[in-house]
Short mmCIF file of C-alpha atoms in Angstrom, two decimals:
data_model
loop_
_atom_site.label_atom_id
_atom_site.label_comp_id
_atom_site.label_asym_id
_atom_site.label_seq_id
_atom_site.Cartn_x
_atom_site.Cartn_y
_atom_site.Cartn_z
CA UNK A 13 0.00 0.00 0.00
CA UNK A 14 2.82 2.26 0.47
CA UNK A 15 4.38 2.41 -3.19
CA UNK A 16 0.85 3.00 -4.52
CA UNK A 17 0.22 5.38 -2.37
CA UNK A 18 4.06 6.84 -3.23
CA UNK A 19 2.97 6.29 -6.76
CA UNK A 20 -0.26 8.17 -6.67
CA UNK A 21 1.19 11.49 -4.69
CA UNK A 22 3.88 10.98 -7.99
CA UNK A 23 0.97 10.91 -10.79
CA UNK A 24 -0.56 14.08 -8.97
CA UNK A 25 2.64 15.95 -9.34
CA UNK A 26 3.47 15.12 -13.01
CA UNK A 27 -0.42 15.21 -13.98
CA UNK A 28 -0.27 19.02 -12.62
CA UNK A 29 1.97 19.92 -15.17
CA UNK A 30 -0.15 18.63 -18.39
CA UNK A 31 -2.78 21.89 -18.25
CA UNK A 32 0.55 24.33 -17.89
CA UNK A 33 2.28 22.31 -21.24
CA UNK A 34 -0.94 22.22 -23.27
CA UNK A 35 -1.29 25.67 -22.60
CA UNK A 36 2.07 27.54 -22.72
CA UNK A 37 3.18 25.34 -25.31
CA UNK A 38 1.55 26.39 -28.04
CA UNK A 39 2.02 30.05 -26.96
CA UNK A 40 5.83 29.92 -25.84
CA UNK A 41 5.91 28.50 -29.96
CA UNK A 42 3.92 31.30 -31.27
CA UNK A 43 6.14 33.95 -29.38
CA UNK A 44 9.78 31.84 -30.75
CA UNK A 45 8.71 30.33 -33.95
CA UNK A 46 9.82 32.07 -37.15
CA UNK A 47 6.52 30.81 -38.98
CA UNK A 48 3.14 30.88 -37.28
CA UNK A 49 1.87 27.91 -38.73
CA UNK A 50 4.97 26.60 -36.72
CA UNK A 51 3.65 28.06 -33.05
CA UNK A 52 2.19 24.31 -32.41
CA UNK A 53 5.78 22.06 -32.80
CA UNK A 54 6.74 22.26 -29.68
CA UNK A 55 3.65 19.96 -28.19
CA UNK A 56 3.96 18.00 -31.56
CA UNK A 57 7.37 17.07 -30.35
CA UNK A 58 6.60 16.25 -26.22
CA UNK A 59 4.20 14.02 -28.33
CA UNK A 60 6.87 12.22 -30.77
CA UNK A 61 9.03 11.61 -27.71
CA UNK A 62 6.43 9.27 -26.78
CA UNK A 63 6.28 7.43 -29.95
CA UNK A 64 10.19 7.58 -30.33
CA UNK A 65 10.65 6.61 -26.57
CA UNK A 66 8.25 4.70 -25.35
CA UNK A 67 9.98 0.93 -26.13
CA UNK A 68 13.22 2.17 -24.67
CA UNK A 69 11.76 3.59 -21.87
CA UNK A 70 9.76 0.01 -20.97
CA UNK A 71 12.98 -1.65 -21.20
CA UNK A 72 15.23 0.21 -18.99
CA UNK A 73 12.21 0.34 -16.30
CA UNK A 74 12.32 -3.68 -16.70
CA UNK A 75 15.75 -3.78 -16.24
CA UNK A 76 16.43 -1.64 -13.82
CA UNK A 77 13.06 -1.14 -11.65
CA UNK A 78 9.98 0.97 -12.12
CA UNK A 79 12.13 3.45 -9.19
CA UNK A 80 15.10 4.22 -11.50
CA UNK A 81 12.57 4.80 -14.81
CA UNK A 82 10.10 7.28 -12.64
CA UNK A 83 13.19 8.97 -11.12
CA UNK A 84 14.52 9.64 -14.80
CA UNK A 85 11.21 10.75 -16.14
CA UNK A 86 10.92 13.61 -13.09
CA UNK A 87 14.62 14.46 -13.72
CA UNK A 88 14.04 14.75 -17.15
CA UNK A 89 10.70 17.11 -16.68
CA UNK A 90 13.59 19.05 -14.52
CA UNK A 91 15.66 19.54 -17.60
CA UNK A 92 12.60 19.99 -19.91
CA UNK A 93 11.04 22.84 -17.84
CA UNK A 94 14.81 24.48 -17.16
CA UNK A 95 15.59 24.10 -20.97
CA UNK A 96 12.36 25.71 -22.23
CA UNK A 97 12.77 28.70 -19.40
CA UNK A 98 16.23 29.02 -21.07
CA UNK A 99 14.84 28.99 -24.51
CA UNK A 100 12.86 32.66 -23.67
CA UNK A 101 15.83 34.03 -22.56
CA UNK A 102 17.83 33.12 -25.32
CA UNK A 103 15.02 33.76 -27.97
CA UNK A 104 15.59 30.09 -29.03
CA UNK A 105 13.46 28.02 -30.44
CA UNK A 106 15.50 25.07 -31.55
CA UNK A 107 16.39 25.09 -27.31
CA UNK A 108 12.31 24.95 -26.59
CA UNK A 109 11.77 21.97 -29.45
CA UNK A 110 14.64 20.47 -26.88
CA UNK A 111 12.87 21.14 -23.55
CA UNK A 112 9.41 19.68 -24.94
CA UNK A 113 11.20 16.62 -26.28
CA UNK A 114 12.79 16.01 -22.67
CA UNK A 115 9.29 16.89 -21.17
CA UNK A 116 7.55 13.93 -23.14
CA UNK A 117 9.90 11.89 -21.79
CA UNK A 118 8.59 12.57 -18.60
CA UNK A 119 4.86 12.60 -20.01
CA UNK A 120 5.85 8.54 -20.83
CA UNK A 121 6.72 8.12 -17.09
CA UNK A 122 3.04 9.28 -16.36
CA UNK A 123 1.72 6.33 -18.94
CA UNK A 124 3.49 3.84 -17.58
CA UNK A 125 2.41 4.31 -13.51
CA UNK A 126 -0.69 2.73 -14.00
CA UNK A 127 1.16 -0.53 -14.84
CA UNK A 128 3.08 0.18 -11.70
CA UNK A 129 0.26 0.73 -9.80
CA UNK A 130 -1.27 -2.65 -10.50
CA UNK A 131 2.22 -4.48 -9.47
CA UNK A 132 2.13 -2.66 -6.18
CA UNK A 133 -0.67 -4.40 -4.79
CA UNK A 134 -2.08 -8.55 -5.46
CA UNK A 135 -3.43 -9.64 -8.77
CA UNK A 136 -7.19 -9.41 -7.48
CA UNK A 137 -6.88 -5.19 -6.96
CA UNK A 138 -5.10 -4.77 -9.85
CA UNK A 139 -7.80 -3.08 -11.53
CA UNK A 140 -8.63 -1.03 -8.84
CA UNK A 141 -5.36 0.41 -8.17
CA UNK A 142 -4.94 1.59 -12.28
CA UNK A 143 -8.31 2.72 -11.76
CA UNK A 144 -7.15 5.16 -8.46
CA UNK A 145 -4.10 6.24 -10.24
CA UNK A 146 -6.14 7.27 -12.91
CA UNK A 147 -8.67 9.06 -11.11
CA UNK A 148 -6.33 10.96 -9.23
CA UNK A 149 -4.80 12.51 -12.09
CA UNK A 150 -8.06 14.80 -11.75
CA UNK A 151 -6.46 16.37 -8.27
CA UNK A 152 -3.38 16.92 -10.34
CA UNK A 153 -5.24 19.36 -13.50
CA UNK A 154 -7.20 21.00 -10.90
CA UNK A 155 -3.54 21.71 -9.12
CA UNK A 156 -2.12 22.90 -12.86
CA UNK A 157 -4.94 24.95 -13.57
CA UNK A 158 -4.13 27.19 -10.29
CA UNK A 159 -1.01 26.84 -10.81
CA UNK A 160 -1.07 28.61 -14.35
CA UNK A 161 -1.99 32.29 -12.69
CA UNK A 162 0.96 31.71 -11.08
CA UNK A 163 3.48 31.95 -13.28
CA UNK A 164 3.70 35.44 -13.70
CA UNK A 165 4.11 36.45 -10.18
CA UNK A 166 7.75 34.97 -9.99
CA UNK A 167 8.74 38.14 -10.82
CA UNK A 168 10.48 37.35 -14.57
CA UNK A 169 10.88 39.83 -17.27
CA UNK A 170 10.04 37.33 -20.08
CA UNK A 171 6.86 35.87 -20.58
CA UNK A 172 6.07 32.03 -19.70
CA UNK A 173 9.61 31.26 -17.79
CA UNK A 174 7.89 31.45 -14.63
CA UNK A 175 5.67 28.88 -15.98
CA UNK A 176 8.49 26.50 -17.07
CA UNK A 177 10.40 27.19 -13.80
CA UNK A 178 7.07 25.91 -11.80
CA UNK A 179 7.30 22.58 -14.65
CA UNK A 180 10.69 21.97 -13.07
CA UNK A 181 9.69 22.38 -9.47
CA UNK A 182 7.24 20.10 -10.20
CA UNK A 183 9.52 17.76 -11.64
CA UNK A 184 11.59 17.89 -8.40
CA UNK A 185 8.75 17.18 -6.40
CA UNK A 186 8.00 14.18 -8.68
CA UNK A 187 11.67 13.35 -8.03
CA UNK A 188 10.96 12.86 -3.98
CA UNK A 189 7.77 10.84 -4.08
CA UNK A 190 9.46 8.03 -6.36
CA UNK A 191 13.05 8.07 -4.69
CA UNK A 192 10.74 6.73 -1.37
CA UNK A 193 9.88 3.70 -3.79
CA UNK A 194 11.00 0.59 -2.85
CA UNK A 195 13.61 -0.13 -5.17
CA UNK A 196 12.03 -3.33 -6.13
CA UNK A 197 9.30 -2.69 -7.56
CA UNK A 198 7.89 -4.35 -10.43
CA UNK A 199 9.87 -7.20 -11.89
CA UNK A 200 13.41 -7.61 -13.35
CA UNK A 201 14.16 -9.28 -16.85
CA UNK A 202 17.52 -10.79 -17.05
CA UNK A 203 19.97 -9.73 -19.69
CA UNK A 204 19.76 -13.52 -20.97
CA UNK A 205 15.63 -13.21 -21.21
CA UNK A 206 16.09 -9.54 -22.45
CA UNK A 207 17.68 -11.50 -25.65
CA UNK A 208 16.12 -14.11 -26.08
CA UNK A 209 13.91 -14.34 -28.83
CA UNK A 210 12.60 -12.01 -32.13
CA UNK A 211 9.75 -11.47 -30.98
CA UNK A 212 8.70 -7.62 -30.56
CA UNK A 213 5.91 -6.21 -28.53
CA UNK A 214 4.11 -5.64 -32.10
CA UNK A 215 4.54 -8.46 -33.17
CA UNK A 216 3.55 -10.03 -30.12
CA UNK A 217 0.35 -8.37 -29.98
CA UNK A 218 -0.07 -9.32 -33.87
CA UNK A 219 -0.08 -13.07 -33.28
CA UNK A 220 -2.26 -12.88 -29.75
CA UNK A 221 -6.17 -11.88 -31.28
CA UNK A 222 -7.71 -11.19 -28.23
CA UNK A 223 -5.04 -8.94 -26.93
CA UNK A 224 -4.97 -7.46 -30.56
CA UNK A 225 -8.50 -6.57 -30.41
CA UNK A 226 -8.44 -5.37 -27.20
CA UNK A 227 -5.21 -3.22 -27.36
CA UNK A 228 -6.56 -1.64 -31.17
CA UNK A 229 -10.16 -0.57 -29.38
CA UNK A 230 -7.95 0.64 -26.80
CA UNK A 231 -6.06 2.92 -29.17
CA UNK A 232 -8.77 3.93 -31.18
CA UNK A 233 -10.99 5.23 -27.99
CA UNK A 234 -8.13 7.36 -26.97
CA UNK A 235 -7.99 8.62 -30.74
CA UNK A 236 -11.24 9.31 -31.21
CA UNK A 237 -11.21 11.09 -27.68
CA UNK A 238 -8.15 13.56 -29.23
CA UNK A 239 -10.35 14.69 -32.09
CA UNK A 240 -13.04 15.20 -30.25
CA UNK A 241 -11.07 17.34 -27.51
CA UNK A 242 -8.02 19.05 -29.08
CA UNK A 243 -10.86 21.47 -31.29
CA UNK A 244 -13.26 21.67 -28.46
CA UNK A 245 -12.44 25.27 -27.12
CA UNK A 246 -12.42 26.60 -30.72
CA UNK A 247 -15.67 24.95 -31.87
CA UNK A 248 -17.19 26.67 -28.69
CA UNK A 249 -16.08 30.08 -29.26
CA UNK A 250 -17.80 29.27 -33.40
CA UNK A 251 -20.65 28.61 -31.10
CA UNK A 252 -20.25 32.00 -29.42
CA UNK A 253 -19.31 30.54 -25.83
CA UNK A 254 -17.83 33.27 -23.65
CA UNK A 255 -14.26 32.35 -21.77
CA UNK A 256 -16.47 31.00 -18.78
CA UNK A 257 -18.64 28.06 -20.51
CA UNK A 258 -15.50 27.46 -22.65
CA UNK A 259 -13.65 26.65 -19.22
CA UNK A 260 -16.74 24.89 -17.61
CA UNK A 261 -17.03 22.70 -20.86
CA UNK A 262 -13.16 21.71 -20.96
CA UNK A 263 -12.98 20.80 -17.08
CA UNK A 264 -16.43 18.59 -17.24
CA UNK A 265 -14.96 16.94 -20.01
CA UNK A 266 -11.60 16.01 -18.04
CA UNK A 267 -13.79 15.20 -14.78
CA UNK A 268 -15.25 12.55 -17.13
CA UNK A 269 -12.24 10.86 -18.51
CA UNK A 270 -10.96 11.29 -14.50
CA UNK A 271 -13.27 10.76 -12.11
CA UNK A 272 -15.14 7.28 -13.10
CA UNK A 273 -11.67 5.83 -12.33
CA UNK A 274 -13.18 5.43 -8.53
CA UNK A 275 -15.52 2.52 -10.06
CA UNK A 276 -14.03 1.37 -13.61
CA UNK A 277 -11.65 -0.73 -11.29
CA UNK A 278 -14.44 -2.50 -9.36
CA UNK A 279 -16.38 -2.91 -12.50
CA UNK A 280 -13.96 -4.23 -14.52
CA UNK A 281 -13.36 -7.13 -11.84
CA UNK A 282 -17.13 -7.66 -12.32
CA UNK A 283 -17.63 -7.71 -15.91
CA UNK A 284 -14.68 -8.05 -17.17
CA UNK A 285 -12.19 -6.10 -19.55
CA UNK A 286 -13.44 -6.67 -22.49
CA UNK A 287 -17.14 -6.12 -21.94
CA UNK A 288 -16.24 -2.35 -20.19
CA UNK A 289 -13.87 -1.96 -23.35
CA UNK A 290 -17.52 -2.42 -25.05
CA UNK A 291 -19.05 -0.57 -23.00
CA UNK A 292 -16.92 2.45 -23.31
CA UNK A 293 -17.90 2.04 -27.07
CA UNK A 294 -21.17 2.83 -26.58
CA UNK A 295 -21.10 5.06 -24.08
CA UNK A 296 -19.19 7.17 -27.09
CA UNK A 297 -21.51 6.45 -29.74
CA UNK A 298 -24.73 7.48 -27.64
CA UNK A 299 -23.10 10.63 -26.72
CA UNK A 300 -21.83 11.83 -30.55
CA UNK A 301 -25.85 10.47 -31.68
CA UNK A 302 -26.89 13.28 -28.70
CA UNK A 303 -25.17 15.84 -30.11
CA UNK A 304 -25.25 14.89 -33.80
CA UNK A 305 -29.46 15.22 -33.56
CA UNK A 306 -29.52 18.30 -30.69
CA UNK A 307 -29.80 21.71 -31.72
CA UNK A 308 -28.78 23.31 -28.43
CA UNK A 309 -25.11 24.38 -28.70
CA UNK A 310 -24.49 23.47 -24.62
CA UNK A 311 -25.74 19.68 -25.50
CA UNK A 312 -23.99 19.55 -29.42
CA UNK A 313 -20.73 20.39 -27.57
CA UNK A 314 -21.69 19.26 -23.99
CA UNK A 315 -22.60 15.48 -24.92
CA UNK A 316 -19.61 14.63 -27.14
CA UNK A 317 -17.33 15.90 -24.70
CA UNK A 318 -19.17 14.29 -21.49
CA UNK A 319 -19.57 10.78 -23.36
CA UNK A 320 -16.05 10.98 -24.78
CA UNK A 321 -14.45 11.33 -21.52
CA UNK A 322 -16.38 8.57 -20.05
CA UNK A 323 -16.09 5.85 -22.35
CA UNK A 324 -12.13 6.79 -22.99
CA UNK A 325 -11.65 5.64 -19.14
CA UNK A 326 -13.68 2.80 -19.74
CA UNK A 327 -11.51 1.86 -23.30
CA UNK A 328 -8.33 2.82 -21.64
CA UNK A 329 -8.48 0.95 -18.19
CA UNK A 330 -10.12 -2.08 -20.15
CA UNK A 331 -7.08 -1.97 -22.40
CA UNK A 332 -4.64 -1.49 -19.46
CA UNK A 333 -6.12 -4.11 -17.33
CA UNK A 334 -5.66 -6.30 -20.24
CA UNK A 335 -1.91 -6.11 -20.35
CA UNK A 336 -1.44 -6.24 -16.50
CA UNK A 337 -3.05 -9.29 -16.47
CA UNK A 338 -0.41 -11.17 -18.82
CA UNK A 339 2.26 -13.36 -17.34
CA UNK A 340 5.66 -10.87 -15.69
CA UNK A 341 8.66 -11.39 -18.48
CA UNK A 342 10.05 -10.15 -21.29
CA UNK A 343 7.15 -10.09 -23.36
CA UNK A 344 4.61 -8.31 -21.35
CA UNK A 345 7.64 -5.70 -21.20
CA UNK A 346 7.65 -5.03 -25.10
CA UNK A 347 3.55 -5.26 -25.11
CA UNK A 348 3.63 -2.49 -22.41
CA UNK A 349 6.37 -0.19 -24.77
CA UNK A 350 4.68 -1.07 -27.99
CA UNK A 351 1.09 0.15 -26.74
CA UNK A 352 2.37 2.87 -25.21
CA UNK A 353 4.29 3.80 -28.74
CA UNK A 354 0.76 3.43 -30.37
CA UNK A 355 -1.19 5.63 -28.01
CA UNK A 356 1.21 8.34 -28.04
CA UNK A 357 1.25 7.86 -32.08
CA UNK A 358 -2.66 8.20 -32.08
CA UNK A 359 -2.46 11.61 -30.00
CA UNK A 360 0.10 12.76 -32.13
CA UNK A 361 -1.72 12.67 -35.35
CA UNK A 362 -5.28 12.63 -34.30
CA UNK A 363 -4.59 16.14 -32.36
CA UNK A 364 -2.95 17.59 -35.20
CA UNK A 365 -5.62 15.99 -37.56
CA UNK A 366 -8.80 16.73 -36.05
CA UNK A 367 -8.12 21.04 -36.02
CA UNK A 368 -7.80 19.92 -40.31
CA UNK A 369 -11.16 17.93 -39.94
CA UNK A 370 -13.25 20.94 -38.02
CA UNK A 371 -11.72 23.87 -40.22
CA UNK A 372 -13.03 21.62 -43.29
CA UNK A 373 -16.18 19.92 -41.83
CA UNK A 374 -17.06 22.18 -38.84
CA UNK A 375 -18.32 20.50 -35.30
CA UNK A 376 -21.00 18.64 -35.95
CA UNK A 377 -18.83 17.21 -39.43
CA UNK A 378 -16.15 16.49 -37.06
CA UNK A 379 -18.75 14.43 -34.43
CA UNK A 380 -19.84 12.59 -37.71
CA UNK A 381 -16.37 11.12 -38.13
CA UNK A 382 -15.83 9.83 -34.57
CA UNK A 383 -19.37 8.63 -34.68
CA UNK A 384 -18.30 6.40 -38.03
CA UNK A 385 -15.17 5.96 -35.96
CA UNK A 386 -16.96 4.41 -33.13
CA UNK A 387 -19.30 2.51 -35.01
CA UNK A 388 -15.93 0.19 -36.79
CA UNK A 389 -14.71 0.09 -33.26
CA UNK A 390 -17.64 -1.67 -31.81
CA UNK A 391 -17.91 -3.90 -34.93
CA UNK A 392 -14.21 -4.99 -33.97
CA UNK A 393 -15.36 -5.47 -30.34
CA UNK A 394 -18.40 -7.97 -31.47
CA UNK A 395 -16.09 -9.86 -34.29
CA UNK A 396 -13.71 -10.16 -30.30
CA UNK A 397 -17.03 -11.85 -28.88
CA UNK A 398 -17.14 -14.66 -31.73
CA UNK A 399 -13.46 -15.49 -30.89
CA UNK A 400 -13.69 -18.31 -28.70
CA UNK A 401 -9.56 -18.74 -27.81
CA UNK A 402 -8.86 -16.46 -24.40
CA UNK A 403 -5.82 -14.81 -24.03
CA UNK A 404 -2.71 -17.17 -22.20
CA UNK A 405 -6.16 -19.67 -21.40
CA UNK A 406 -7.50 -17.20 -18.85
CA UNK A 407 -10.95 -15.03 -18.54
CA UNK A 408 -10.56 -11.47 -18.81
#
């Protein structure tokens, strides 16, 4: 109880940096890039770490401990927010492409604590712990969001520095919660079992169907999730929204993809992963059909936004609990880094797609796709349900 409880105070410190990044980034790039069209790189890039860094990352954490990998992802949010603080003074924006780069590295030690959090405690809770880390990453945004005003008040000349200065105290304080960690935590793959075999985590998942199916309606919930919220705050001010119900439509929105975290654990034990992957589905679908057919703008951008945050949890912790639940070794190692490279591929390109979808189909164009989206997802989930092998001979 003690590591997940380490591991959770961790999670809230690195998850109150994500509303500073999302925000500053794309501003700190507008005020350094020498093209406007350029002004969004720098969060392209924390994303591409993930993609680029995600394998190596897994297998350093399984040879060296989950301690050592959470300690290097804080450290390296240290560098990150001190390199990008830099980058203003200097007028540098090759320097602030850096700092985001080493800041997705830390962004890839958030992904992987919920696997960490389900080896902390017995096989039988693992759900519920991923579930608690999760929903405690809600504590962490509302910490960011205060934390934003703050920024300015440190007394810099330059704009956003005090903003990446409070990214590396945050970093720091990451730093302290994991170096409590027992340094034992998780499990250790030999140098001998690190080698052996050809077999990657792709094309592991390739020749295991139920874990393929599962893992691909993992990825596509958490794609369709970026397209529906990366254009949100635009589409609302095209729907005249003041700054106010902008706010109040972005923060219900990440109380939903939060908050059900308290019970997707317990209900995952009860009905399994794959039926709450399912679920998740249609909790999506019901929500884009509300808004596709309302003509009130609250509900059009209110119940994709609600539902999409809702069944996302559901997708993602169904997804996770499937890979916790393999055998500890080498290849549950490269299935952890090779999802993780495929979710931080899908936000990559589905955030930067989606703002090209809305500018050419507009809102309710843009809820048409996901719905289409959502509708091959759930397809995939039933042609799952005629498969009759389980996964390693086990129930979900």
């Amino acid at each position: 109880m003690r590591n997940l409880i380490l591991i959770i105070l961790g999670n809230i410190a690195l998850e109150s940096a994500v509303p500073l990044l999302f925000t500053v980034g794309g501003l700190a790039g507008l005020h350094l890039a020498p093209l406007a069209w350029l002004a969004t790189l720098p969060i392209a890039i924390q994303m591409a770490a993930g993609s680029v860094c995600s394998i190596p990352f897994s297998n350093f954490m399984a040879r060296y401990g989950r301690r050592s990998g959470f300690i290097l992802a804080s450290i390296a949010m240290v560098f990150g927010g001190g390199a990008s603080a830099v980058s203003i003074y200097l007028n540098s924006f090759p320097l602030l492409l850096g700092g985001h780069f080493l800041i997705g590295i830390a962004m890839i030690g958030i992904n992987f604590l919920r696997y960490a959090a389900a080896e902390s405690v017995p096989k039988n809770r693992a759900a519920t712990a991923s579930s608690l880390l999760l929903a405690s990453g809600i504590i962490g945004v509302v910490i960011g969001s205060e934390l934003y005003g703050k920024g300015d008040g440190l007394g810099f000349d330059l704009p956003f520095i005090g903003i990446y200065v409070i990214v590396s105290v945050i970093g720091g304080v990451a730093v302290l919660a994991f170096a409590a960690l027992e340094a034992g935590l998780g499990y250790s793959v030999s140098s001998t079992e690190d080698n052996a075999g050809k077999s990657s985590g792709f094309s592991f998942i390739a020749k295991n169907r139920p874990l393929l199916f599962g893992i691909t309606a993992m990825v596509l919930g958490h794609a369709i999730m970026m397209i529906v919220m990366s254009p949100a705050s635009i589409a609302s001010v095209g729907y005249g929204m003041d700054d106010s119900e902008t706010g109040m439509l972005v923060g219900v929105h990440l109380v939903a993809m939060f908050a059900p975290g308290v019970i997707t654990g317990m209900l995952i034990s009860k009905m399994g992963a794959n039926n709450i992957i399912l679920l998740g589905a249609f909790l999506n679908l019901v929500g884009f059909l509300i808004g596709l057919t309302n003509e009130t703008k609250i509900v059009i951008l209110g119940a994709p936004l609600i539902f999409a945050g809702i069944g996302w949890n559901f997708m993602f912790l169904g997804g996770t609990h499937l890979i916790n639940s393999m055998s500890d070794g080498i290849n549950k190692v490269r299935v952890q880094g090779a999802s993780e490279t495929l979710l931080a591929a899908a936000s990559m390109v589905f955030a930067l797609a989606s703002g090209g979808i809305y500018e050419s189909l507009g809102w309710k164009g843009l809820v048409f796709v996901v719905t289409v989206m959502t509708l091959l997802t759930i397809a995939l989930l039933f042609i799952r349900i005629l498969l009759t092998s389980k996964f390693a001979g086990k129930p979900d």
